[in-house]
């Protein structure tokens, strides 16, 4: 059930990041709301015909500044080849072939991953793409990332290389799947080791399921907890520059397989850029989340109370978009704290799978609209007729409205806050979607 990974490779200026943004789409809006998050995003999620996949803009992966451009591009391509399911080799349809394109093509030929060759910037011109055949990756797919031309055909081709997805419904719903994520050295492996040492009833190597081979399963309070991709945590890259890339990528893959992301930060250190990247991804993925400030034991006794306040404040400030995440302090040397964490994981899972009945919801809506009536936005007066919660993981609410454009985003925010006040949803993201419904079809 591993999420397919699509890596966009190509020399500078061919339009990789433009294509990336087009594929990742609306999420750019989220990015702007996150203070302090780096402007160039390298990883994102995208969907095509109900299939979710990860996209990596390899142009955004940077190595040491002294590295020659050529070497940079080669390294980027190499990383992409190792981890990707499909590689998109992007060239510039207007400029034609350059020496660097040739080099990348040669690199891509030396491995077995499927390659989709796409020629960008073809809008408005009748370009001949014949030359690109000579790379040996078949017909170049014409594309315009800025104009959104041919994106459907392009994604059809890319998705044709994805392995068949295993049906999620077939999975055991009684187990809670957790991804322990965080930057190198924060304590992820130690965490797993302590958990394994603590708990005797480890179920290792579930028969018949090779894909679970690297997951660690534990039983606590009569519930099954699966820590996904724990082998990925232990494996460390030899090359220093690759460490961040691999650790972020592994985290993303693990998050995709989990119900809850347990984001480890170091209690004595601030929130770093890499932490923000992973946190941003957790938010986008719609998974539940708990933030753990680890190595709590390293803080001096007298400082603990003060530190705990400032640390939480810092997390709230820099990870504002995860305001629904509980923040806890952990230490591998204090098993009592880990025990409490299991209880919290259970609680958060319950919130993440909680359903609110339609009558209760509409009661809340009536109240909310009385306290704070829907303001007029745009030409039409907005109306919300009713809402329901059709699904969980994450809890998703559909609002039936007269005209989605007449309802401002801030009103949805307000309703989300009311939902949380009334029903909690601790640790769980909430999704609110609008659907048009004519008045006579209302409640
Ligand atoms: P990267 O270095 O490969 O990530 O390239 P960018 O995405 O930064 O794009 C480089 C330049 O090409 C920018 O000025 C883009 O606006 C432009 N560009 C990207 N896609 C297209 C396209 O489809 N058509 C045209 N005309 N320009 C494009
Ligand atoms: P990973 O790279 O995230 O898997 O981190 P490791 O589990 O390898 O831990 C890195 C270092 O931090 C090791 O030397 C651990 O012993 C240490 N460490 C991990 N958790 C704690 C903790 O709670 N307290 C203290 N004092 N050290 C810890």
Coordinates of C-alpha atoms and ligand atoms in Angstrom, one line a residue:
X1 CA 0.0 0.0 0.0
X2 CA 3.0 2.2 -0.4
X3 CA 2.1 5.5 -2.0
X4 CA 3.7 5.9 -5.5
X5 CA 6.4 8.5 -5.7
X6 CA 6.8 10.7 -8.9
X7 CA 10.1 12.5 -9.2
X8 CA 10.4 15.4 -11.6
X9 CA 13.9 15.5 -13.1
X10 CA 15.5 18.0 -15.5
X11 CA 18.0 20.8 -15.9
X12 CA 17.2 24.2 -14.4
X13 CA 14.5 26.4 -16.0
X14 CA 12.6 23.8 -17.9
X15 CA 9.6 24.3 -15.6
X16 CA 10.0 21.6 -12.9
X17 CA 8.7 23.7 -10.0
X18 CA 5.9 25.1 -12.2
X19 CA 4.8 21.6 -13.0
X20 CA 5.2 20.6 -9.4
X21 CA 2.9 23.4 -8.3
X22 CA 0.4 22.5 -10.9
X23 CA 0.2 18.9 -9.7
X24 CA 0.1 19.7 -6.1
X25 CA -2.3 22.5 -6.9
X26 CA -4.6 24.1 -4.3
X27 CA -2.2 23.3 -1.5
X28 CA -0.1 26.3 -2.4
X29 CA -2.8 28.2 -0.5
X30 CA -1.9 26.4 2.7
X31 CA 1.7 27.1 2.2
X32 CA 1.1 30.9 2.3
X33 CA -0.7 30.6 5.6
X34 CA 2.2 29.0 7.3
X35 CA 4.6 31.6 8.8
X36 CA 8.3 30.8 8.4
X37 CA 7.9 27.9 6.1
X38 CA 10.4 27.9 3.2
X39 CA 9.1 29.3 0.0
X40 CA 10.2 26.5 -2.3
X41 CA 8.5 23.3 -1.5
X42 CA 10.0 20.1 -2.6
X43 CA 7.5 17.5 -1.6
X44 CA 3.8 17.4 -2.1
X45 CA 0.8 15.2 -2.5
X46 CA -1.4 15.0 -5.6
X47 CA -4.4 13.0 -6.7
X48 CA -5.3 11.7 -10.1
X49 CA -8.5 9.7 -10.6
X50 CA -8.7 8.7 -6.9
X51 CA -5.1 7.7 -6.7
X52 CA -2.9 9.6 -4.3
X53 CA 0.7 10.0 -5.0
X54 CA 3.7 11.9 -3.8
X55 CA 5.6 14.4 -6.0
X56 CA 9.2 15.5 -5.6
X57 CA 10.6 18.5 -7.4
X58 CA 14.2 17.4 -7.5
X59 CA 15.3 20.9 -8.5
X60 CA 14.4 21.9 -5.0
X61 CA 16.8 19.5 -3.4
X62 CA 19.9 21.4 -2.8
X63 CA 23.4 20.3 -1.8
X64 CA 26.4 22.2 -0.7
X65 CA 26.7 25.6 -2.3
X66 CA 30.1 24.9 -3.7
X67 CA 28.9 22.1 -5.8
X68 CA 28.9 22.7 -9.6
X69 CA 25.6 23.0 -11.3
X70 CA 26.2 19.9 -13.4
X71 CA 27.0 17.9 -10.4
X72 CA 23.9 19.2 -8.5
X73 CA 21.6 18.1 -11.3
X74 CA 23.2 14.7 -11.5
X75 CA 22.9 14.1 -7.8
X76 CA 19.3 15.2 -7.9
X77 CA 18.6 12.8 -10.6
X78 CA 20.4 10.0 -8.8
X79 CA 18.4 10.5 -5.6
X80 CA 15.2 10.5 -7.6
X81 CA 16.1 7.3 -9.3
X82 CA 16.6 5.5 -6.1
X83 CA 13.3 6.3 -4.4
X84 CA 10.9 7.1 -7.2
X85 CA 8.2 4.9 -8.7
X86 CA 8.1 6.9 -11.9
X87 CA 10.5 9.5 -13.1
X88 CA 9.3 12.5 -15.1
X89 CA 12.1 13.7 -17.4
X90 CA 11.2 17.3 -18.2
X91 CA 12.7 19.1 -21.1
X92 CA 12.1 22.5 -22.7
X93 CA 10.2 22.1 -25.9
X94 CA 11.1 25.6 -27.1
X95 CA 14.8 25.5 -26.5
X96 CA 15.4 22.0 -27.6
X97 CA 18.2 19.6 -26.4
X98 CA 21.2 20.8 -24.4
X99 CA 24.3 19.0 -23.2
X100 CA 22.9 18.8 -19.7
X101 CA 19.7 17.1 -21.1
X102 CA 21.8 14.5 -22.8
X103 CA 23.7 13.8 -19.5
X104 CA 20.5 13.4 -17.6
X105 CA 19.1 11.1 -20.3
X106 CA 22.2 8.9 -20.1
X107 CA 21.9 8.7 -16.3
X108 CA 18.2 7.7 -16.5
X109 CA 19.1 5.0 -19.0
X110 CA 21.4 3.4 -16.5
X111 CA 18.6 2.3 -14.2
X112 CA 15.4 0.4 -14.6
X113 CA 12.7 2.9 -13.4
X114 CA 10.0 3.9 -15.8
X115 CA 10.6 7.3 -17.4
X116 CA 8.0 9.6 -18.8
X117 CA 9.5 12.2 -21.2
X118 CA 7.6 15.5 -21.3
X119 CA 8.4 18.5 -23.4
X120 CA 7.3 21.7 -21.6
X121 CA 6.4 25.2 -22.7
X122 CA 4.7 24.1 -26.0
X123 CA 1.7 26.4 -25.7
X124 CA 0.8 28.8 -28.5
X125 CA 3.4 27.4 -30.9
X126 CA 3.5 24.6 -33.4
X127 CA 6.7 23.0 -32.3
X128 CA 8.3 19.9 -33.7
X129 CA 9.4 17.6 -30.9
X130 CA 11.0 15.1 -33.2
X131 CA 14.5 15.7 -31.8
X132 CA 13.5 14.4 -28.4
X133 CA 12.9 10.9 -29.8
X134 CA 16.6 10.4 -29.8
X135 CA 16.7 10.1 -26.0
X136 CA 15.1 6.7 -26.4
X137 CA 12.2 7.2 -24.0
X138 CA 9.6 7.1 -26.7
X139 CA 7.3 9.8 -27.8
X140 CA 7.8 13.1 -25.9
X141 CA 4.6 14.2 -24.3
X142 CA 3.9 17.9 -25.1
X143 CA 3.0 19.9 -22.0
X144 CA 2.5 23.4 -20.8
X145 CA 2.9 23.7 -17.1
X146 CA 1.9 27.4 -16.9
X147 CA -1.2 26.9 -19.1
X148 CA -2.2 23.5 -17.8
X149 CA -2.2 22.0 -21.3
X150 CA -2.2 18.2 -21.6
X151 CA -1.9 17.6 -17.9
X152 CA -4.6 14.9 -18.0
X153 CA -2.8 12.9 -20.7
X154 CA 0.4 13.4 -18.9
X155 CA -1.0 12.1 -15.6
X156 CA -2.7 9.1 -17.4
X157 CA 0.7 8.1 -18.6
X158 CA 2.4 8.6 -15.3
X159 CA -0.3 6.7 -13.4
X160 CA -0.1 3.8 -15.9
X161 CA 3.2 2.9 -14.1
X162 CA 1.8 2.8 -10.6
X163 CA 1.5 -0.6 -9.1
X164 CA -2.1 -1.8 -8.4
X165 CA -3.4 -0.4 -5.1
X166 CA -4.4 -2.7 -2.3
X167 CA -8.0 -2.0 -1.2
X168 CA -7.8 0.0 2.1
X169 CA -11.2 -1.4 3.2
X170 CA -9.7 -4.8 3.6
X171 CA -7.5 -3.7 6.4
X172 CA -8.1 -4.5 10.0
X173 CA -9.8 -1.4 11.5
X174 CA -9.1 -2.4 15.1
X175 CA -5.4 -1.6 14.8
X176 CA -4.0 1.9 15.2
X177 CA -1.2 2.6 12.8
X178 CA 1.4 5.2 13.9
X179 CA 4.3 6.8 12.1
X180 CA 7.1 8.1 14.3
X181 CA 8.6 11.0 12.4
X182 CA 11.1 13.7 13.0
X183 CA 14.5 14.8 11.9
X184 CA 17.6 12.7 12.4
X185 CA 18.8 12.1 16.0
X186 CA 15.6 13.3 17.7
X187 CA 15.2 9.8 19.1
X188 CA 13.0 7.8 16.7
X189 CA 14.9 4.6 16.8
X190 CA 15.4 4.8 20.6
X191 CA 11.7 5.3 21.0
X192 CA 11.0 2.1 19.1
X193 CA 13.6 0.2 21.0
X194 CA 12.2 1.3 24.4
X195 CA 8.7 0.4 23.3
X196 CA 9.8 -3.0 22.2
X197 CA 11.8 -3.6 25.4
X198 CA 8.8 -2.4 27.6
X199 CA 6.2 -4.6 26.0
X200 CA 6.5 -8.3 25.9
X201 CA 3.6 -9.1 23.6
X202 CA 5.3 -8.1 20.3
X203 CA 3.8 -9.6 17.3
X204 CA 6.6 -9.6 14.8
X205 CA 6.5 -10.7 11.2
X206 CA 2.8 -11.1 10.6
X207 CA 2.6 -14.2 8.3
X208 CA 1.7 -13.7 4.7
X209 CA 2.2 -10.0 4.7
X210 CA 5.5 -9.1 3.3
X211 CA 4.6 -5.4 3.2
X212 CA 4.3 -5.4 7.0
X213 CA 7.7 -6.9 7.5
X214 CA 9.3 -3.7 8.6
X215 CA 6.5 -2.6 10.8
X216 CA 6.5 -3.1 14.6
X217 CA 3.4 -4.4 16.2
X218 CA 2.6 -4.0 19.9
X219 CA -0.3 -4.8 22.1
X220 CA -1.2 -2.4 24.9
X221 CA -4.5 -2.1 26.8
X222 CA -5.9 -4.8 24.6
X223 CA -5.4 -2.8 21.5
X224 CA -3.0 -3.3 18.6
X225 CA -0.6 -0.6 17.7
X226 CA 1.4 -0.8 14.6
X227 CA 4.4 1.4 14.2
X228 CA 4.9 1.6 10.5
X229 CA 8.2 1.7 8.6
X230 CA 10.4 1.3 11.6
X231 CA 13.1 -0.3 9.6
X232 CA 13.3 2.9 7.6
X233 CA 14.0 4.7 10.8
X234 CA 17.0 2.7 11.6
X235 CA 18.6 2.8 8.1
X236 CA 20.9 5.7 7.9
X237 CA 22.5 7.2 4.9
X238 CA 26.2 7.3 4.5
X239 CA 26.4 10.5 2.7
X240 CA 25.8 13.6 4.9
X241 CA 23.9 15.6 2.3
X242 CA 21.5 12.9 1.7
X243 CA 20.4 12.5 5.3
X244 CA 17.8 15.2 5.3
X245 CA 16.4 14.1 1.9
X246 CA 16.0 10.5 3.0
X247 CA 14.7 11.2 6.4
X248 CA 12.0 13.6 5.1
X249 CA 11.1 11.2 2.3
X250 CA 10.8 8.2 4.7
X251 CA 8.7 10.3 7.0
X252 CA 6.3 11.2 4.2
X253 CA 6.0 7.6 3.2
X254 CA 5.4 6.5 6.7
X255 CA 2.8 9.2 7.3
X256 CA 0.8 8.0 4.3
X257 CA 0.5 4.5 5.8
X258 CA -0.4 5.7 9.3
X259 CA -3.5 6.9 11.1
X260 CA -1.6 9.0 13.5
X261 CA 1.7 10.8 13.0
X262 CA 3.8 11.1 16.1
X263 CA 6.0 14.1 15.4
X264 CA 9.1 14.0 17.6
X265 CA 10.9 17.3 18.3
X266 CA 13.8 17.8 20.7
X267 CA 12.7 19.5 23.9
X268 CA 15.8 21.6 24.3
X269 CA 15.8 22.8 20.7
X270 CA 13.6 25.0 18.7
X271 CA 11.3 24.1 15.8
X272 CA 13.5 23.7 12.7
X273 CA 12.7 24.2 9.1
X274 CA 12.8 20.5 8.5
X275 CA 10.3 20.0 11.4
X276 CA 8.0 22.5 9.7
X277 CA 8.3 20.7 6.4
X278 CA 7.2 17.4 7.9
X279 CA 4.6 19.1 10.0
X280 CA 3.2 20.8 6.9
X281 CA 3.0 17.5 5.2
X282 CA 1.2 15.9 8.1
X283 CA -1.4 18.6 7.9
X284 CA -1.9 18.2 4.2
X285 CA -2.2 14.4 4.5
X286 CA -5.2 14.7 6.7
X287 CA -3.8 12.3 9.3
X288 CA -4.2 12.7 13.1
X289 CA -1.2 14.1 14.9
X290 CA 0.5 14.2 18.3
X291 CA 3.6 16.4 18.9
X292 CA 6.1 14.9 21.4
X293 CA 8.9 17.0 22.8
X294 CA 11.5 14.3 23.4
X295 CA 14.6 14.1 25.5
X296 CA 12.7 15.9 28.3
X297 CA 15.2 14.4 30.8
X298 CA 17.9 16.7 29.4
X299 CA 16.3 19.8 30.7
X300 CA 17.6 20.7 34.2
X301 CA 15.1 20.2 37.0
X302 CA 14.7 23.9 38.0
X303 CA 14.2 24.8 34.4
X304 CA 11.6 22.3 33.6
X305 CA 8.5 24.3 34.4
X306 CA 9.6 27.4 32.6
X307 CA 11.0 25.4 29.7
X308 CA 7.8 23.5 29.3
X309 CA 5.8 26.7 28.9
X310 CA 8.2 28.3 26.4
X311 CA 8.6 25.1 24.4
X312 CA 4.9 24.7 24.0
X313 CA 4.6 28.3 23.0
X314 CA 7.2 27.9 20.4
X315 CA 5.6 24.8 19.0
X316 CA 2.3 26.7 18.8
X317 CA 3.9 29.6 17.1
X318 CA 5.9 27.8 14.5
X319 CA 3.5 25.0 13.9
X320 CA 0.4 27.1 14.1
X321 CA -1.4 25.1 11.4
X322 CA -1.3 22.1 13.7
X323 CA -3.1 23.9 16.5
X324 CA -5.3 20.8 17.0
X325 CA -2.3 18.6 17.9
X326 CA -1.8 17.7 21.6
X327 CA 1.7 18.5 22.8
X328 CA 3.4 16.2 25.2
X329 CA 6.8 15.7 26.8
X330 CA 8.6 12.4 26.4
X331 CA 11.8 10.7 27.4
X332 CA 13.1 7.3 26.6
X333 CA 14.4 7.2 30.2
X334 CA 10.9 7.8 31.7
X335 CA 8.7 4.8 30.9
X336 CA 5.8 6.3 32.7
X337 CA 5.6 9.0 30.1
X338 CA 5.6 6.5 27.3
X339 CA 2.7 4.6 29.0
X340 CA 0.7 7.8 29.1
X341 CA 1.5 8.2 25.4
X342 CA -0.3 5.0 24.6
X343 CA -3.4 6.3 26.3
X344 CA -3.2 9.5 24.3
X345 CA -2.7 7.6 21.0
X346 CA -5.9 5.7 21.8
X347 CA -7.8 8.9 22.6
X348 CA -6.6 10.6 19.4
X349 CA -7.6 7.6 17.3
X350 CA -11.1 7.7 18.8
X351 CA -11.4 11.4 17.9
X352 CA -10.1 10.7 14.4
X353 CA -12.8 8.0 13.8
X354 CA -15.6 9.8 15.6
X355 CA -19.0 10.4 13.9
X356 CA -21.4 13.1 14.9
X357 CA -25.1 12.5 14.0
X358 CA -26.8 14.8 11.5
X359 CA -29.4 16.1 14.1
X360 CA -26.7 17.0 16.5
X361 CA -24.8 18.8 13.8
X362 CA -27.7 20.8 12.6
X363 CA -28.6 21.8 16.1
X364 CA -25.0 23.2 16.4
X365 CA -25.4 24.9 13.0
X366 CA -28.6 26.6 14.1
X367 CA -26.9 27.9 17.2
X368 CA -23.8 28.9 15.4
X369 CA -25.7 30.9 12.8
X370 CA -27.8 32.7 15.5
X371 CA -24.7 33.8 17.4
X372 CA -22.8 34.8 14.3
X373 CA -25.0 35.2 11.2
X374 CA -23.6 34.4 7.8
X375 CA -22.3 37.7 6.4
X376 CA -23.1 38.7 2.8
X377 CA -20.1 38.1 0.7
X378 CA -20.0 38.9 -3.0
X379 CA -23.3 39.4 -4.9
X380 CA -25.4 36.7 -3.5
X381 CA -26.4 36.1 0.1
X382 CA -25.0 32.8 1.2
X383 CA -27.1 30.2 2.8
X384 CA -26.2 27.0 4.5
X385 CA -29.1 24.6 4.5
X386 CA -27.7 21.7 6.5
X387 CA -24.6 19.6 7.0
X388 CA -23.7 16.0 7.5
X389 CA -20.6 14.0 8.3
X390 CA -20.3 11.2 5.7
X391 CA -16.8 10.0 6.7
X392 CA -14.0 9.7 9.2
X393 CA -10.2 9.5 9.1
X394 CA -10.3 12.4 9.0
X395 CA -13.8 13.5 10.0
X396 CA -15.3 15.1 7.0
X397 CA -18.3 17.4 6.9
X398 CA -20.4 18.3 3.8
X399 CA -22.3 21.6 3.9
X400 CA -25.2 21.9 1.6
X401 CA -25.3 25.5 0.5
X402 CA -27.0 27.7 -2.2
X403 CA -23.7 29.0 -3.6
X404 CA -20.2 28.1 -2.4
X405 CA -18.8 31.4 -3.6
X406 CA -21.1 33.3 -1.4
X407 CA -19.6 31.7 1.8
X408 CA -16.3 33.0 2.9
X409 CA -13.5 30.8 4.0
X410 CA -13.5 32.5 7.4
X411 CA -17.0 31.3 8.1
X412 CA -15.9 27.7 7.6
X413 CA -13.1 28.4 10.0
X414 CA -15.7 29.7 12.5
X415 CA -17.8 26.5 12.0
X416 CA -14.8 24.4 12.5
X417 CA -14.0 26.1 15.8
X418 CA -17.6 25.5 16.9
X419 CA -17.3 21.9 16.0
X420 CA -14.2 21.6 18.1
X421 CA -15.7 23.4 21.1
X422 CA -18.7 21.1 21.0
X423 CA -17.1 17.7 20.1
X424 CA -13.4 18.0 20.8
X425 CA -11.6 16.2 17.9
X426 CA -8.4 16.4 19.8
X427 CA -5.4 15.7 17.5
X428 CA -7.6 15.2 14.5
X429 CA -7.8 17.5 11.4
X430 CA -11.3 18.3 10.2
X431 CA -12.4 18.7 6.6
X432 CA -15.3 21.0 5.6
X433 CA -16.6 20.8 2.1
X434 CA -19.4 22.7 0.4
X435 CA -21.9 21.4 -2.1
X436 CA -24.5 23.3 -4.0
X437 CA -28.1 22.4 -3.3
X438 CA -31.1 24.3 -4.6
X439 CA -33.5 25.5 -1.9
X440 CA -36.3 23.0 -2.6
X441 CA -33.8 20.2 -2.0
X442 CA -33.0 21.5 1.4
X443 CA -33.9 20.0 4.8
Ligands
LIG1 P1 12.7 24.8 -12.9 O1 14.0 25.5 -12.6 O2 12.9 23.6 -13.8 O3 12.0 24.5 -11.6 O4 11.8 25.8 -13.7 P2 10.7 26.8 -13.2 O5 9.4 26.1 -12.9 O6 11.2 27.7 -12.2 O7 10.4 27.6 -14.5 C1 11.4 28.4 -15.2 C2 10.7 29.4 -16.1 O8 9.9 28.8 -17.1 C3 9.7 30.3 -15.3 O9 9.9 31.6 -15.7 C4 8.4 29.7 -15.7 O10 7.4 30.7 -15.6 C5 8.6 29.3 -17.1 N1 7.7 28.2 -17.5 C6 7.4 27.1 -16.8 N2 6.5 26.3 -17.5 C7 6.2 27.0 -18.6 C8 5.3 26.8 -19.7 O11 4.6 25.8 -19.7 N3 5.3 27.7 -20.7 C9 6.1 28.8 -20.7 N4 6.0 29.6 -21.7 N5 6.9 29.1 -19.6 C10 7.0 28.2 -18.6
LIG2 P1 16.8 8.9 15.3 O1 17.9 9.3 14.4 O2 15.7 9.9 15.4 O3 16.4 7.5 15.2 O4 17.5 9.1 16.8 P2 18.2 8.0 17.7 O5 17.1 7.1 18.3 O6 19.3 7.3 17.0 O7 18.7 8.9 18.9 C1 19.8 9.8 18.8 C2 20.5 10.0 20.1 O8 19.6 10.6 21.1 C3 20.9 8.6 20.7 O9 22.2 8.8 21.3 C4 19.9 8.4 21.8 O10 20.4 7.7 22.9 C5 19.5 9.8 22.3 N1 18.2 9.9 22.8 C6 17.0 9.5 22.2 N2 16.0 9.7 23.0 C7 16.4 10.3 24.1 C8 15.8 10.8 25.4 O11 14.6 10.8 25.6 N3 16.7 11.3 26.3 C9 18.0 11.4 26.1 N4 18.8 12.0 27.0 N5 18.6 11.0 24.9 C10 17.8 10.4 24.0

